[in-house]
Structure formats: structure tokens, C-alpha cells
Coordinates of C-alpha atoms in Angstrom, one line a residue:
Chain A
M7 CA -10.7 -12.2 -6.7
K8 CA -10.9 -9.2 -4.8
F9 CA -13.8 -6.8 -4.6
V10 CA -14.6 -3.3 -3.7
E11 CA -18.0 -3.6 -1.8
Y12 CA -20.1 -1.3 0.0
G13 CA -21.9 -3.1 3.0
E14 CA -24.5 -2.2 5.6
I15 CA -23.3 -2.8 9.3
V16 CA -25.9 -5.0 10.7
E17 CA -24.0 -5.2 14.3
N18 CA -21.2 -3.0 16.0
I19 CA -20.8 -3.8 19.5
K20 CA -18.3 -3.7 22.4
I21 CA -17.2 -7.0 23.4
G22 CA -14.4 -6.4 25.5
A23 CA -12.5 -3.8 27.5
N24 CA -11.1 -2.1 24.3
A25 CA -12.6 -4.3 21.5
Y26 CA -15.4 -4.0 19.2
K27 CA -17.3 -6.5 17.0
M28 CA -18.5 -5.1 13.8
T29 CA -20.7 -7.3 11.2
I30 CA -21.0 -6.1 7.9
V31 CA -23.3 -7.3 4.7
L32 CA -20.7 -8.4 2.4
P33 CA -22.0 -11.1 0.1
K34 CA -19.0 -11.1 -2.6
I35 CA -16.2 -10.7 0.0
S36 CA -17.8 -13.1 2.5
A37 CA -18.0 -15.8 -0.6
E38 CA -14.6 -15.5 -1.6
A39 CA -12.7 -15.0 1.9
K40 CA -10.6 -17.8 3.8
P41 CA -9.2 -18.1 7.3
G42 CA -6.7 -15.5 8.0
Q43 CA -7.3 -13.3 5.4
F44 CA -8.2 -9.5 6.2
V45 CA -10.2 -6.5 4.7
N46 CA -9.8 -3.1 4.1
V47 CA -12.5 -1.1 5.8
Y48 CA -12.5 3.0 4.7
T49 CA -13.7 5.7 6.9
G50 CA -14.6 7.7 3.8
L51 CA -13.4 10.6 5.9
G52 CA -11.2 13.4 4.1
E53 CA -8.9 13.5 7.0
M54 CA -8.2 9.8 7.2
I55 CA -7.3 8.9 3.7
L56 CA -5.9 5.2 4.4
P57 CA -8.0 2.2 4.7
R58 CA -8.0 0.3 7.8
P59 CA -6.9 -3.4 7.3
I60 CA -8.5 -5.5 9.8
S61 CA -8.4 -9.3 9.9
I62 CA -11.9 -11.3 9.4
N63 CA -12.9 -12.8 12.7
E64 CA -15.7 -14.7 11.3
Y65 CA -17.5 -15.0 7.8
D66 CA -20.8 -16.6 6.8
A67 CA -21.1 -17.1 3.0
E68 CA -24.8 -18.2 3.1
K69 CA -25.5 -15.0 5.0
G70 CA -23.4 -13.0 3.1
T71 CA -22.0 -11.2 6.2
L72 CA -18.7 -11.1 7.3
A73 CA -17.5 -10.0 10.9
I74 CA -14.4 -7.9 11.8
I75 CA -12.9 -7.6 15.5
Y76 CA -11.2 -4.3 16.3
Q77 CA -9.4 -2.6 19.0
V78 CA -9.6 1.0 19.7
S79 CA -6.1 2.1 19.3
G80 CA -6.5 5.6 17.0
K81 CA -8.6 7.9 15.5
G82 CA -10.0 5.6 12.9
S83 CA -10.8 2.9 15.1
E84 CA -12.5 5.1 17.3
Y85 CA -14.4 6.7 14.6
F86 CA -15.6 2.9 13.7
T87 CA -17.2 2.6 17.4
T88 CA -19.6 5.7 16.5
L89 CA -20.8 4.1 13.2
P90 CA -24.5 3.0 14.1
V91 CA -26.2 0.1 12.5
G92 CA -27.8 0.7 9.0
T93 CA -24.5 2.7 8.1
E94 CA -22.9 1.7 4.7
V95 CA -18.8 1.4 4.9
R96 CA -16.6 0.5 2.0
C97 CA -14.7 -2.6 2.1
V98 CA -12.0 -4.1 -0.2
G99 CA -11.1 -7.7 0.2
P100 CA -10.6 -10.5 0.6
L101 CA -6.8 -9.6 1.2
G102 CA -3.9 -11.7 1.9
N103 CA -3.5 -15.2 1.5
G104 CA -4.6 -16.4 4.9
F105 CA -3.4 -19.4 7.0
M106 CA -1.8 -22.6 5.0
I107 CA -4.4 -25.3 6.4
D108 CA -2.9 -29.0 6.8
N109 CA -5.7 -31.1 7.7
E110 CA -3.7 -34.4 7.7
I111 CA -2.3 -33.1 11.3
K112 CA -4.3 -34.6 13.9
K113 CA -3.3 -32.1 16.7
N114 CA -3.2 -28.3 16.3
I115 CA -1.8 -25.4 18.7
I116 CA -3.2 -22.5 18.0
V117 CA -1.9 -19.3 19.6
G118 CA -3.3 -15.9 19.7
G119 CA -2.4 -12.7 21.5
G120 CA -4.8 -10.0 22.2
I121 CA -6.4 -8.6 19.3
G122 CA -4.6 -11.3 17.1
L123 CA -7.2 -13.7 18.4
P124 CA -10.1 -12.8 16.1
P125 CA -9.0 -14.6 13.0
L126 CA -7.9 -17.6 14.9
V127 CA -12.0 -18.2 15.4
E128 CA -12.7 -18.6 11.6
L129 CA -9.4 -20.9 11.1
I130 CA -10.6 -23.5 13.8
K131 CA -13.9 -24.0 12.0
H132 CA -11.7 -25.3 8.9
L133 CA -9.3 -27.4 10.9
D134 CA -10.2 -31.3 11.1
G135 CA -7.9 -32.1 14.1
E136 CA -8.2 -31.5 17.7
N137 CA -7.7 -27.8 18.4
H138 CA -5.8 -26.7 21.3
V139 CA -5.8 -22.7 21.8
F140 CA -3.3 -20.9 23.8
I141 CA -4.5 -17.1 24.8
G142 CA -2.4 -14.4 25.7
S143 CA -4.1 -11.3 27.2
R144 CA -3.3 -8.3 29.4
T145 CA -6.7 -9.2 31.1
T146 CA -9.5 -11.3 30.8
P147 CA -9.5 -12.2 26.9
I148 CA -12.2 -12.2 24.7
L149 CA -13.9 -14.9 22.5
V150 CA -13.2 -17.9 25.0
E151 CA -16.9 -19.1 24.9
R152 CA -16.9 -18.7 21.0
L153 CA -14.0 -20.8 21.0
E154 CA -15.1 -23.6 23.4
E155 CA -18.6 -23.6 21.3
L156 CA -16.5 -24.6 18.3
G157 CA -15.0 -27.3 20.1
A158 CA -11.4 -25.9 21.1
K159 CA -9.8 -26.6 24.4
V160 CA -8.8 -23.4 25.6
H161 CA -5.6 -22.2 27.6
I162 CA -5.5 -18.6 28.9
A163 CA -2.3 -16.8 30.1
T164 CA -2.8 -13.2 31.6
D165 CA -0.5 -10.7 32.2
D166 CA -2.3 -9.7 35.4
G167 CA -3.3 -13.1 36.4
S168 CA -7.0 -12.3 36.3
V169 CA -7.7 -15.5 34.4
G170 CA -5.8 -18.6 34.0
F171 CA -1.8 -18.6 34.1
K172 CA -0.2 -15.6 35.4
G173 CA 2.3 -14.8 32.8
N174 CA 2.7 -14.6 28.8
V175 CA 1.7 -17.2 26.3
V176 CA 5.2 -18.6 25.6
Q177 CA 5.6 -19.2 29.5
L178 CA 2.1 -21.0 29.5
L179 CA 3.1 -23.5 26.6
D180 CA 6.6 -23.9 28.2
E181 CA 4.4 -25.2 31.5
V182 CA 2.0 -27.2 29.4
K183 CA 4.2 -28.6 26.8
P184 CA 1.5 -29.3 24.1
E185 CA 2.1 -31.8 21.5
G186 CA 1.0 -30.8 17.8
G187 CA 1.9 -31.1 14.4
M188 CA 1.2 -27.2 13.6
I189 CA 1.4 -24.1 15.2
Y190 CA -1.1 -21.3 13.8
S191 CA -0.6 -18.0 15.3
C192 CA -1.6 -14.3 15.4
G193 CA -0.6 -11.7 17.9
P194 CA 1.8 -8.7 18.6
K195 CA 5.2 -9.0 17.0
V196 CA 7.0 -9.7 19.9
M197 CA 4.7 -12.5 21.2
L198 CA 5.3 -14.0 17.6
K199 CA 9.0 -13.9 18.0
Y200 CA 9.2 -15.5 21.2
L201 CA 6.8 -18.2 19.9
A202 CA 8.7 -18.7 16.9
K203 CA 11.9 -19.5 18.7
W204 CA 9.5 -21.8 21.0
A205 CA 8.4 -23.7 18.1
M206 CA 12.0 -24.0 16.8
E207 CA 13.1 -25.5 20.0
N208 CA 10.3 -27.5 20.0
N209 CA 10.5 -28.7 16.4
I210 CA 6.9 -27.7 15.6
P211 CA 6.3 -25.9 12.2
C212 CA 4.8 -22.4 13.1
Q213 CA 3.0 -20.2 10.9
V214 CA 2.6 -16.5 12.0
S215 CA -0.1 -13.9 11.2
L216 CA 2.0 -10.6 11.0
E217 CA 0.8 -6.9 10.8
E218 CA 2.8 -3.8 9.6
R219 CA 1.4 -0.4 8.8
M220 CA 0.1 -0.4 5.1
A221 CA -1.4 1.9 2.6
C222 CA -3.1 0.0 -0.1
G223 CA -3.5 -3.6 0.8
I224 CA -3.3 -4.9 -2.4
G225 CA 0.8 -4.9 -3.0
A226 CA 1.2 -1.9 -4.7
C227 CA 2.5 0.8 -2.2
V228 CA 5.2 -1.7 -1.0
G229 CA 4.8 0.1 2.5
C230 CA 4.4 -3.1 4.5
A231 CA 7.8 -4.7 4.5
I232 CA 8.8 -7.6 6.2
K233 CA 12.2 -9.3 6.5
I234 CA 11.8 -12.8 4.9
Q235 CA 14.6 -15.4 4.5
K236 CA 13.2 -18.3 2.7
K237 CA 14.6 -21.6 3.2
G238 CA 17.5 -22.6 1.2
E239 CA 18.2 -18.9 0.3
S240 CA 21.2 -17.0 1.1
D241 CA 20.0 -13.7 1.9
W242 CA 16.9 -12.1 3.3
Q243 CA 14.4 -10.3 1.0
H244 CA 11.4 -7.5 2.0
L245 CA 8.2 -9.5 1.2
K246 CA 4.8 -7.5 1.5
V247 CA 2.9 -8.7 4.6
C248 CA -0.3 -7.8 2.6
K249 CA 0.0 -9.8 -0.7
D250 CA 3.0 -12.3 0.3
G251 CA 1.5 -12.8 3.8
P252 CA 0.0 -11.8 6.2
V253 CA 0.8 -15.5 7.2
F254 CA 4.6 -16.7 6.8
F255 CA 6.3 -19.3 8.5
G256 CA 8.0 -18.4 11.9
D257 CA 11.5 -19.5 11.1
E258 CA 11.4 -17.4 7.7
V259 CA 10.8 -14.1 9.5
I260 CA 13.9 -12.2 10.5
W261 CA 12.6 -10.7 13.9
D262 CA 15.0 -7.8 14.2
E263 CA 14.1 -4.7 15.7
Chain B
M230 CA -24.1 16.2 -26.6
S231 CA -21.1 17.8 -28.2
N232 CA -18.0 15.7 -29.0
V233 CA -15.0 16.3 -27.0
N234 CA -11.3 15.2 -27.7
T235 CA -9.9 14.1 -24.3
A236 CA -6.5 13.1 -25.5
V237 CA -3.4 15.0 -24.8
K238 CA -0.1 14.8 -26.5
I239 CA 3.2 15.1 -24.6
C240 CA 6.3 15.2 -26.7
G241 CA 4.4 13.5 -29.5
V242 CA 2.9 10.7 -27.2
E243 CA -0.8 10.5 -27.5
M244 CA -2.5 9.8 -24.5
K245 CA -6.3 9.0 -24.7
N246 CA -6.8 11.0 -21.5
P247 CA -4.7 13.2 -19.7
V248 CA -4.8 10.9 -16.7
T249 CA -1.9 8.8 -15.5
T250 CA -0.8 7.3 -11.9
A251 CA 1.9 8.7 -9.8
S252 CA 4.7 6.3 -9.6
G253 CA 5.1 4.4 -6.5
T254 CA 1.1 4.5 -6.0
F255 CA 0.4 1.9 -8.4
G256 CA 2.6 -0.8 -8.5
S257 CA 3.1 -1.8 -12.0
G258 CA -0.6 -1.5 -12.9
R259 CA -0.9 -5.4 -12.1
E260 CA -2.6 -4.9 -8.6
F261 CA -5.1 -2.1 -9.5
S262 CA -6.1 -4.2 -12.6
E263 CA -8.3 -6.0 -10.6
F264 CA -10.4 -2.9 -10.1
V265 CA -9.6 -0.7 -12.7
D266 CA -9.6 -1.2 -16.6
L267 CA -6.0 0.1 -17.3
S268 CA -7.4 0.7 -21.2
K269 CA -9.1 3.8 -19.6
L270 CA -6.0 5.8 -18.3
G271 CA -3.8 7.8 -20.9
A272 CA -0.9 6.2 -19.4
V273 CA 0.4 4.0 -16.5
T274 CA 3.5 5.3 -14.7
V275 CA 5.2 2.5 -12.8
K276 CA 6.9 2.4 -9.6
G277 CA 10.4 3.4 -9.9
V278 CA 12.9 0.9 -11.6
A279 CA 16.6 0.9 -11.1
A280 CA 19.1 -1.0 -12.7
E281 CA 19.7 -3.5 -10.1
P282 CA 17.0 -4.8 -7.3
W283 CA 17.0 -2.3 -4.1
K284 CA 15.6 -3.7 -0.9
G285 CA 14.3 -0.2 0.3
N286 CA 14.0 1.2 4.1
N287 CA 13.0 -0.5 7.2
A288 CA 9.2 -0.6 8.4
P289 CA 7.3 1.3 9.6
R290 CA 7.3 2.7 6.0
I291 CA 3.9 4.1 6.0
A292 CA 2.2 6.8 8.4
E293 CA -1.0 8.5 8.1
T294 CA -1.4 12.5 8.7
Y295 CA -4.4 14.8 8.6
G296 CA -5.7 14.7 5.0
G297 CA -2.5 12.7 3.9
M298 CA 0.0 10.4 4.5
L299 CA 4.0 9.9 4.7
N300 CA 5.8 7.1 3.1
S301 CA 9.6 6.2 3.3
V302 CA 9.5 3.0 1.0
G303 CA 12.9 4.0 -0.1
L304 CA 12.4 2.7 -3.7
Q305 CA 12.0 -0.9 -3.1
N306 CA 12.2 -2.6 -6.4
P307 CA 13.1 -5.5 -8.3
G308 CA 15.3 -4.1 -10.9
A309 CA 15.1 -3.4 -14.6
D310 CA 15.4 -7.1 -15.9
Y311 CA 12.3 -8.1 -13.8
F312 CA 10.5 -4.9 -15.1
I313 CA 11.3 -5.8 -18.7
E314 CA 10.3 -9.5 -18.3
N315 CA 7.4 -9.2 -16.2
D316 CA 5.4 -5.8 -16.2
I317 CA 6.1 -4.6 -20.0
P318 CA 4.3 -7.6 -21.5
F319 CA 1.5 -7.3 -18.7
L320 CA 0.8 -3.7 -19.2
R321 CA 1.0 -4.4 -23.0
Q322 CA -2.2 -6.2 -22.9
F323 CA -4.0 -2.8 -22.5
D324 CA -4.5 0.2 -24.7
T325 CA -2.6 2.5 -22.4
K326 CA 0.7 4.1 -22.6
I327 CA 3.5 3.0 -20.4
I328 CA 6.0 5.6 -18.6
V329 CA 8.7 3.9 -16.5
N330 CA 10.1 5.8 -13.8
I331 CA 13.8 5.4 -13.2
C332 CA 16.0 6.0 -10.3
G333 CA 19.5 5.6 -9.3
H334 CA 22.0 6.5 -6.4
T335 CA 24.7 8.0 -8.6
I336 CA 24.9 9.3 -12.2
E337 CA 26.4 5.9 -13.5
E338 CA 23.3 4.2 -12.0
Y339 CA 20.7 6.4 -13.5
C340 CA 22.7 6.0 -16.8
A341 CA 22.8 2.1 -16.2
V342 CA 19.0 1.8 -16.1
A343 CA 18.5 4.2 -18.7
E344 CA 20.9 1.7 -21.0
K345 CA 19.0 -1.3 -20.1
L346 CA 15.8 0.2 -20.8
S347 CA 16.8 1.8 -23.9
D348 CA 15.5 -0.8 -26.1
A349 CA 12.6 -1.7 -23.8
D350 CA 8.8 -1.2 -25.3
V351 CA 8.3 1.6 -23.4
D352 CA 6.5 5.2 -24.4
M353 CA 8.3 7.7 -21.9
F354 CA 11.0 7.7 -19.3
E355 CA 10.2 9.5 -16.1
L356 CA 13.6 10.5 -14.3
N357 CA 13.2 10.3 -10.7
I358 CA 15.7 13.0 -9.3
S359 CA 13.8 14.1 -6.3
C360 CA 12.8 11.0 -4.2
P361 CA 13.7 12.1 -0.7
N362 CA 14.1 8.9 0.8
V363 CA 17.4 7.7 -0.6
K364 CA 20.7 8.6 1.0
E365 CA 23.1 10.2 -1.7
G366 CA 20.3 9.7 -4.2
G367 CA 17.5 11.7 -5.4
I368 CA 17.5 14.5 -3.0
T369 CA 20.9 15.8 -3.9
F370 CA 20.2 15.9 -7.5
G371 CA 16.9 17.4 -7.5
T372 CA 17.7 20.3 -5.5
V373 CA 20.8 21.7 -6.8
P374 CA 20.1 23.2 -10.4
A375 CA 23.8 22.4 -11.8
M376 CA 23.7 18.7 -10.5
A377 CA 20.1 18.4 -11.8
E378 CA 21.4 19.6 -15.3
K379 CA 24.3 17.2 -15.2
V380 CA 22.2 14.0 -14.4
V381 CA 19.3 15.1 -17.1
S382 CA 22.0 15.6 -19.8
E383 CA 24.0 12.0 -19.1
V384 CA 20.8 10.0 -18.8
R385 CA 19.4 11.7 -22.1
K386 CA 22.5 9.9 -23.9
Y387 CA 20.7 6.6 -23.2
C388 CA 17.1 7.7 -23.6
K389 CA 15.6 7.2 -27.2
K390 CA 12.1 7.9 -25.8
P391 CA 11.0 11.1 -24.5
L392 CA 12.3 12.0 -21.1
I393 CA 10.2 13.5 -18.3
V394 CA 11.9 14.9 -15.2
K395 CA 10.1 14.5 -12.0
L396 CA 10.9 17.7 -10.0
T397 CA 10.9 17.8 -5.9
P398 CA 9.3 20.6 -4.1
N399 CA 11.9 20.6 -1.6
V400 CA 13.6 23.6 -3.0
T401 CA 13.7 27.2 -2.4
D402 CA 12.7 28.0 -6.0
I403 CA 11.3 25.1 -8.1
T404 CA 11.4 27.3 -11.5
E405 CA 15.2 27.4 -11.2
I406 CA 15.3 23.4 -11.0
A407 CA 12.8 23.2 -14.0
K408 CA 15.0 25.6 -15.9
A409 CA 17.8 23.6 -15.3
V410 CA 16.6 20.2 -16.1
V411 CA 14.9 21.7 -19.4
A412 CA 18.5 22.8 -20.4
G413 CA 19.9 19.6 -19.7
G414 CA 17.6 17.9 -22.2
A415 CA 14.3 17.3 -20.4
D416 CA 11.2 16.9 -23.0
A417 CA 8.8 17.2 -20.1
V418 CA 8.7 17.7 -16.3
S419 CA 6.3 16.2 -13.9
L420 CA 5.5 17.5 -10.6
I421 CA 5.4 17.4 -7.4
N422 CA 7.4 14.8 -5.9
T423 CA 6.7 14.5 -2.2
L424 CA 7.1 17.2 0.3
L425 CA 9.6 16.0 3.2
G426 CA 7.5 15.3 6.3
M427 CA 7.8 13.6 9.6
R428 CA 5.5 12.5 12.5
I429 CA 6.6 11.6 16.1
D430 CA 4.6 9.0 18.4
I431 CA 4.2 10.9 21.4
N432 CA 3.9 7.7 23.5
K433 CA 6.9 5.8 22.1
R434 CA 8.9 9.3 22.0
Q435 CA 10.2 8.4 18.5
P436 CA 9.4 9.0 15.0
V437 CA 6.6 6.9 13.4
L438 CA 8.7 5.9 10.4
A439 CA 11.8 4.1 10.9
N440 CA 13.5 6.2 8.5
K441 CA 12.5 9.1 10.7
V442 CA 11.4 11.5 7.8
G443 CA 9.3 10.6 4.6
G444 CA 7.6 11.9 1.7
F445 CA 4.3 13.7 2.6
S446 CA 1.5 13.1 -0.2
G447 CA -2.1 13.3 -0.3
P448 CA -4.9 15.9 -0.5
A449 CA -3.5 18.0 2.0
I450 CA -0.6 19.2 -0.3
K451 CA -2.8 19.9 -3.3
P452 CA -2.3 23.9 -2.9
V453 CA 1.4 23.6 -2.8
A454 CA 1.4 21.4 -6.0
V455 CA -0.9 23.8 -7.9
R456 CA 1.0 26.8 -7.4
M457 CA 4.1 24.9 -8.1
V458 CA 2.6 23.8 -11.5
Y459 CA 1.5 27.4 -12.3
Q460 CA 4.9 28.5 -11.4
V461 CA 7.1 26.3 -13.5
G462 CA 4.5 26.4 -16.6
K463 CA 5.2 30.0 -16.7
A464 CA 9.0 29.4 -16.3
V465 CA 9.5 26.7 -19.1
D466 CA 8.1 25.7 -22.4
V467 CA 7.8 21.9 -21.9
P468 CA 4.8 20.0 -21.2
I469 CA 3.8 19.3 -17.5
I470 CA 2.5 16.5 -16.2
G471 CA 0.8 17.9 -12.5
M472 CA 0.2 15.8 -9.6
G473 CA 0.3 16.4 -5.7
G474 CA -2.8 15.5 -4.1
I475 CA -5.2 14.9 -6.8
A476 CA -8.2 12.8 -5.7
T477 CA -11.2 14.1 -7.9
W478 CA -11.9 15.4 -11.7
E479 CA -12.2 19.0 -9.9
D480 CA -8.5 18.4 -8.4
A481 CA -7.5 17.3 -11.9
I482 CA -9.2 20.4 -13.6
E483 CA -7.2 22.6 -11.3
F484 CA -3.8 21.4 -12.3
I485 CA -5.0 21.8 -16.3
M486 CA -5.7 25.1 -15.6
A487 CA -2.4 25.8 -13.9
G488 CA -0.8 24.7 -17.0
A489 CA -0.8 21.0 -16.9
T490 CA -1.0 18.8 -20.0
G491 CA -1.2 15.3 -18.0
V492 CA -2.2 14.8 -14.8
A493 CA -1.2 12.0 -12.1
V494 CA -3.4 10.4 -9.5
G495 CA -1.1 9.2 -6.7
S496 CA -2.3 8.5 -2.8
A497 CA -5.8 8.8 -3.8
N498 CA -5.5 5.2 -5.3
F499 CA -5.3 4.0 -1.9
A500 CA -8.2 5.9 -0.4
N501 CA -10.2 5.0 -3.3
P502 CA -9.2 2.0 -6.0
F503 CA -11.3 3.7 -8.6
A504 CA -9.9 6.8 -8.5
T505 CA -7.8 7.3 -11.7
V506 CA -11.0 6.1 -13.9
E507 CA -13.1 8.4 -11.6
V508 CA -10.9 11.3 -12.6
A509 CA -10.9 10.3 -16.2
E510 CA -14.4 10.2 -16.4
G511 CA -15.1 13.3 -14.6
I512 CA -12.8 15.3 -16.8
E513 CA -14.8 14.1 -19.8
R514 CA -18.1 15.2 -18.4
Y515 CA -16.9 18.5 -17.4
M516 CA -15.5 18.9 -21.0
R517 CA -19.0 18.3 -22.1
E518 CA -21.2 20.0 -19.9
N519 CA -18.8 23.2 -20.3
N520 CA -18.5 22.8 -24.2
I521 CA -14.9 22.2 -24.1
K522 CA -13.7 20.6 -27.2
D523 CA -9.9 20.1 -26.3
L524 CA -8.5 20.4 -23.1
S525 CA -6.1 23.2 -24.8
E526 CA -9.0 25.6 -24.5
I527 CA -8.4 25.7 -20.5
R528 CA -4.7 24.6 -20.2
G529 CA -2.7 27.1 -18.5
I530 CA -5.5 29.8 -18.6
I531 CA -4.4 31.4 -15.5
D532 CA -2.4 34.5 -16.3

């Protein structure tokens, strides 16, 4: 069940170089949400007609609140940074299917790149096994303390070497050689592409949460196409990131372009 | 409170109100039915259906623009058989009319889909001869009067239901195309389809859309659409379904005054999932407040 909800912003703060956290009162959406799902947030401005699809960082069904973490990457996200606490924003959600959680697995490998990290925070609250989080970031990453607070063992790779391993997160995985029964990941497409390859070489199933430009977020516009070749099928098909995903198995994604 | 009659008739098909959806912005109605009671709409115009499944264009397919958007979906659709089996029974649960939008790359493909759907339980056909996305397809037919007339007259042979032809605005004189499709046997026309547009990412120094160009829609195009509905209304004597940037009931009334019998809500569905119903309710309110008993009183009132 999806809801259109007008929620009051109760927090909108800068948490990193280019990242903001917004907490919104959304009782219906937060009661229904699952890890890895996203919400559409509308600017309400005539010149920006499309909703911004943003992954859910954490939700609290009891308090009826939901947090998103967004990167300032354009006019819409820039506008969001200006919204004071108390502002009402229209949201639609929860959207997408979220991660496929397998709690038979004793050891999970969780990989987040940049602004792909936020949805993995809610995810690890729902995973029973040991959680090994690998973060890839340009520079000092966000959310490390929160992940550790939730009991995760955190490994960090930064492009500039400011924290942890200097290099990318797949190189870090090569170095650490973690064992695990499932990889849960979210991040830039190029990172996920090499991660999926690493996962196949190491024979670990790998869930990747993707993003694509979308208009509706509910499967109607067919804008957010991703090439998927399901196991056992002879040809690829264009599936919708919003409705069929955003989480897919890495070995079913055709990583062209 | 006076009684008002919001119903309109298009080629003998009665819609409870003039509001429908612009093809491609509302899927098959299923997705939006979580937010909108489809029975409150005059008709649902479904996403383009081809004889066989189409894979569509590469992503990115969507780009936002000031007051609008570009799309280059490329008419991805699961084909006529899927539509007949899944979407018609779904839509028939609601008290609304079904307009099936059909597309093809060639006259043969257009005829093939019309033939496959000839006995299907739909109320009207909308022929897409204007989508700017498909190579060798829509754009060629919809921009040359003789070709437009030809494809309409061929498809007409397989169509047992009223045939609406959807016109592209990407022409020098839309009235010439309108006259040609009416000569070919169109029972009604719908306009406008998207305007061909482009956006460039100045950091990457490349087009935002994988297809480079795409269809421009949204509130920003409304004045162009109103003008074309007005011109076509003066040029041909068939009902018009007006669309292009309709986001509010006020927009819809403008189109009706310009000459439209039906009005379609398109990109506004993305900005506001309730847009269709809000437009329908607003029209009714406007009729009450202005003591308009039937929309024919204001339809095409602009000289």
C-alpha cells in the first residue's frame, strides 16, 4: 500500500560535506516501510514538477517519523536544504520493493558508496547475522558512528585516503577478503558494476540497489528502465527501477554504458 | 445549487466527464488506481500498445526542464496480447471508458495492432502517429499530410470503434495534418503530443537523454497546446480531445473554450497523483458556480 502524505519537517540538518538529513512526520508511510524502499518528495514548485525519489535512511513506526539523507546535486535538492523545520512537504511512499532479507545467513557483507549508504542503516537493523559494512567514499564518510552504534563492523575506503584504506571499496574488499552469505549494496552504478563482478568471482549472491532518472516512481511512466536478464531467460528486458526494483541481483543486471 | 451535466459525447461514446489521461503518463491505470478512483474519470487512455512487445529506448529516458520535462521512453510496452489479457479486465472493474492508444513502426504494424484489438472490449482507439521517439515511426506519418491520411485510412479498415488520431505539434501547420487525418477517416483528433526538445548536461558535455532528444511536456507547453486546439477547432468538424500542460481545472476550461470536447491530464500526474480527479471536480464546481448546465455552452466560444 502506498500513501500520499503531507508531513511536517522536524529536522533538516547538514551531516556531511554535501549531505543533509531530513526527518519528516509521516505516520502512514513509516508504518508501511521496509528497508531499501524510497519515497517521492515533491518541491511543490511550478518550475520543478517532478518528485525527487530519495531512499529511506531510517524509519520509526512508533514515532511515525521517517528520515531521508540527500546529497545536494541540483536545484531540487538545493531547494530542500532551505526548508525550515515546521514546513510541510508532500511525500508518496513507500515505493519500490526494498532488499530481500535472508536471516538464515550468519554473516552479511554490506557495501555502500557515497550517498548510497543511507538505506543500508535501516537494513542492518533488520539483519540477524553479523554485519560487515564496507564504505566507499571520496573523503570522510557519513553515518559511521550510527552504523557502529547498531553493532556493525565498519571498514572504510576513501579516494583521498583521508580515512581508512586509500582506494575504492572493491579494492578494499579484495584486501580484506571478507566471507559472507549475502552482499547487500547501494551506491553509484560504476561501483555496483565492479562489486557485482567481485561478488560473482567470489561466489557470493549480491543484491544491488540502483537508481535511475524517473518521473512517477510508481511504474506508470516507464522512465527508469534498467536492462535485466533473469536467470534462465534467453534475452534481456527493460524492467523498471521504481517498481521492479530498486533492488536487483547483481548478476542479472546488464552493466552496459 | 443547479444541476449540471458534466458528461460529454465523443463519436457516440458518452464520458461522464471530459477528463481522461494522456497516453503514457498513466500506465494502464493500475498504478494510479492506488491513489485515484478511476470511476471518477471520463475515460482512461492507456499507454501505447503495439502488436508485439517493444523494448523502448536506453536510459536515461527522463529529464526535468523548467516547468516541464522531457521523455524518451520509446514506447516500451508488453504488446497487444498482454494488454488484452491483463489491462482490459482490470480497467473494466471501473465505471470509466477505455481508450486504447496504438502505435507502430510501419503501416503494417499499425494495422496489425488494430486488427488484434478489433474485437477487444475497448471504447475507442487513439492512433499515435506523432510520437517523436521512434525512428522511422510516428514522426514520419504525423508530419506529412499524405502519409498521415494514408495510415489513418488503412487502420480505419480494422477499427470497429471510434478512431481518434493524435496529432504532433512538430509541424509547420497543424491544421493541414488535422484536415488530412479527417479525410482519412478519423472520427476525432487529440492534441497535442509532445514537442521535440533537448537538454545538455554542461558538465558531462553530452545530452541528458540517452536518445539525445525527447518529447517536451508539462505546464510550460500549455499555451502552444491551447493555440493549436483553437486552430484545429476552426479547421475541422470532429471532436477534439485537448491536452498539453493541463494541471488544473482552470487549464482544462481554457482548452474547452478553445474548442476541446475532452481534456487529458498528462505530466501533471507525476507532479500530483490526484491531478485527474482534481481537474474533474474543479470543472464541475466551475459549472455550478457559473450556472453552466452543459459544457457545450462554453465549448469553442472563442471566435
